[in-house]
JSON list of C-alpha atoms in Angstrom, two decimals:
[
{"chain": "T", "resi": 1, "resn": "MET", "atom": "CA", "xyz": [9.54, -3.32, -14.13]},
{"chain": "T", "resi": 2, "resn": "ARG", "atom": "CA", "xyz": [12.82, -0.71, -13.75]},
{"chain": "T", "resi": 3, "resn": "GLU", "atom": "CA", "xyz": [16.01, -1.56, -13.75]},
{"chain": "T", "resi": 4, "resn": "LEU", "atom": "CA", "xyz": [18.02, -0.84, -10.54]},
{"chain": "T", "resi": 5, "resn": "PRO", "atom": "CA", "xyz": [21.98, -0.81, -11.45]},
{"chain": "T", "resi": 6, "resn": "GLY", "atom": "CA", "xyz": [24.61, -1.97, -9.00]},
{"chain": "T", "resi": 7, "resn": "LEU", "atom": "CA", "xyz": [21.80, -3.72, -6.99]},
{"chain": "T", "resi": 8, "resn": "ASN", "atom": "CA", "xyz": [20.97, -7.13, -6.06]},
{"chain": "T", "resi": 9, "resn": "HIS", "atom": "CA", "xyz": [17.31, -8.36, -5.39]},
{"chain": "T", "resi": 10, "resn": "LEU", "atom": "CA", "xyz": [17.66, -7.29, -1.72]},
{"chain": "T", "resi": 11, "resn": "PHE", "atom": "CA", "xyz": [18.46, -3.65, -2.93]},
{"chain": "T", "resi": 12, "resn": "GLN", "atom": "CA", "xyz": [21.87, -4.08, -1.05]},
{"chain": "T", "resi": 13, "resn": "THR", "atom": "CA", "xyz": [24.70, -2.15, -3.32]},
{"chain": "T", "resi": 14, "resn": "ALA", "atom": "CA", "xyz": [26.83, -5.51, -4.74]},
{"chain": "T", "resi": 15, "resn": "GLU", "atom": "CA", "xyz": [29.84, -5.74, -7.12]},
{"chain": "T", "resi": 16, "resn": "THR", "atom": "CA", "xyz": [28.77, -9.48, -7.69]},
{"chain": "T", "resi": 17, "resn": "GLY", "atom": "CA", "xyz": [25.36, -10.24, -6.39]},
{"chain": "T", "resi": 18, "resn": "ALA", "atom": "CA", "xyz": [26.99, -13.51, -5.05]},
{"chain": "T", "resi": 19, "resn": "VAL", "atom": "CA", "xyz": [26.11, -15.47, -1.62]},
{"chain": "T", "resi": 20, "resn": "ALA", "atom": "CA", "xyz": [29.22, -15.30, -1.01]},
{"chain": "T", "resi": 21, "resn": "GLU", "atom": "CA", "xyz": [29.19, -11.58, -0.88]},
{"chain": "T", "resi": 22, "resn": "TYR", "atom": "CA", "xyz": [26.78, -10.85, 1.46]},
{"chain": "T", "resi": 23, "resn": "TYR", "atom": "CA", "xyz": [28.15, -11.14, 4.69]},
{"chain": "T", "resi": 24, "resn": "GLN", "atom": "CA", "xyz": [31.08, -7.82, 3.36]},
{"chain": "T", "resi": 25, "resn": "ILE", "atom": "CA", "xyz": [27.49, -5.81, 2.53]},
{"chain": "T", "resi": 26, "resn": "GLU", "atom": "CA", "xyz": [26.08, -3.24, 5.44]},
{"chain": "T", "resi": 27, "resn": "GLU", "atom": "CA", "xyz": [23.97, -1.85, 4.08]},
{"chain": "T", "resi": 28, "resn": "THR", "atom": "CA", "xyz": [20.08, -2.66, 5.01]},
{"chain": "T", "resi": 29, "resn": "MET", "atom": "CA", "xyz": [18.60, -1.09, 1.26]},
{"chain": "T", "resi": 30, "resn": "ALA", "atom": "CA", "xyz": [20.71, 1.13, -0.87]},
{"chain": "T", "resi": 31, "resn": "ARG", "atom": "CA", "xyz": [19.12, 4.33, -0.60]},
{"chain": "T", "resi": 32, "resn": "LEU", "atom": "CA", "xyz": [18.44, 4.64, -4.88]},
{"chain": "T", "resi": 33, "resn": "ALA", "atom": "CA", "xyz": [15.87, 1.67, -4.35]},
{"chain": "T", "resi": 34, "resn": "LEU", "atom": "CA", "xyz": [14.48, 3.42, -1.17]},
{"chain": "T", "resi": 35, "resn": "GLU", "atom": "CA", "xyz": [14.24, 7.12, -3.63]},
{"chain": "T", "resi": 36, "resn": "THR", "atom": "CA", "xyz": [12.45, 4.69, -5.90]},
{"chain": "T", "resi": 37, "resn": "ILE", "atom": "CA", "xyz": [9.51, 2.74, -4.85]},
{"chain": "T", "resi": 38, "resn": "ALA", "atom": "CA", "xyz": [9.53, 6.16, -2.38]},
{"chain": "T", "resi": 39, "resn": "GLN", "atom": "CA", "xyz": [8.71, 7.76, -5.81]},
{"chain": "T", "resi": 40, "resn": "TRP", "atom": "CA", "xyz": [6.09, 4.90, -7.54]},
{"chain": "T", "resi": 41, "resn": "LEU", "atom": "CA", "xyz": [4.33, 4.95, -3.92]},
{"chain": "T", "resi": 42, "resn": "ALA", "atom": "CA", "xyz": [4.23, 8.68, -4.64]},
{"chain": "T", "resi": 43, "resn": "GLU", "atom": "CA", "xyz": [2.83, 8.89, -8.30]},
{"chain": "T", "resi": 44, "resn": "ARG", "atom": "CA", "xyz": [0.07, 6.83, -6.81]},
{"chain": "T", "resi": 45, "resn": "GLY", "atom": "CA", "xyz": [-0.83, 8.35, -4.47]},
{"chain": "T", "resi": 46, "resn": "PHE", "atom": "CA", "xyz": [0.36, 6.60, -1.40]},
{"chain": "T", "resi": 47, "resn": "ALA", "atom": "CA", "xyz": [3.08, 9.92, -0.55]},
{"chain": "T", "resi": 48, "resn": "ARG", "atom": "CA", "xyz": [2.10, 10.05, 3.70]},
{"chain": "T", "resi": 49, "resn": "LYS", "atom": "CA", "xyz": [2.82, 13.83, 4.13]},
{"chain": "T", "resi": 50, "resn": "ARG", "atom": "CA", "xyz": [6.65, 14.55, 5.70]},
{"chain": "T", "resi": 51, "resn": "ARG", "atom": "CA", "xyz": [6.31, 16.15, 9.31]},
{"chain": "T", "resi": 52, "resn": "ARG", "atom": "CA", "xyz": [8.49, 18.65, 10.23]}
]
């Protein structure tokens, strides 16, 4: 398990994590969360090669 500081349970950057804050958040998913998940998948052989 890994903690991602400053993110709520939806992997969005959040100040408090309160439900009332959801309406103010504009991002779908924080870059930190995406990069962490991508790295975890790559370490387990699930990475796809990027097309250029």
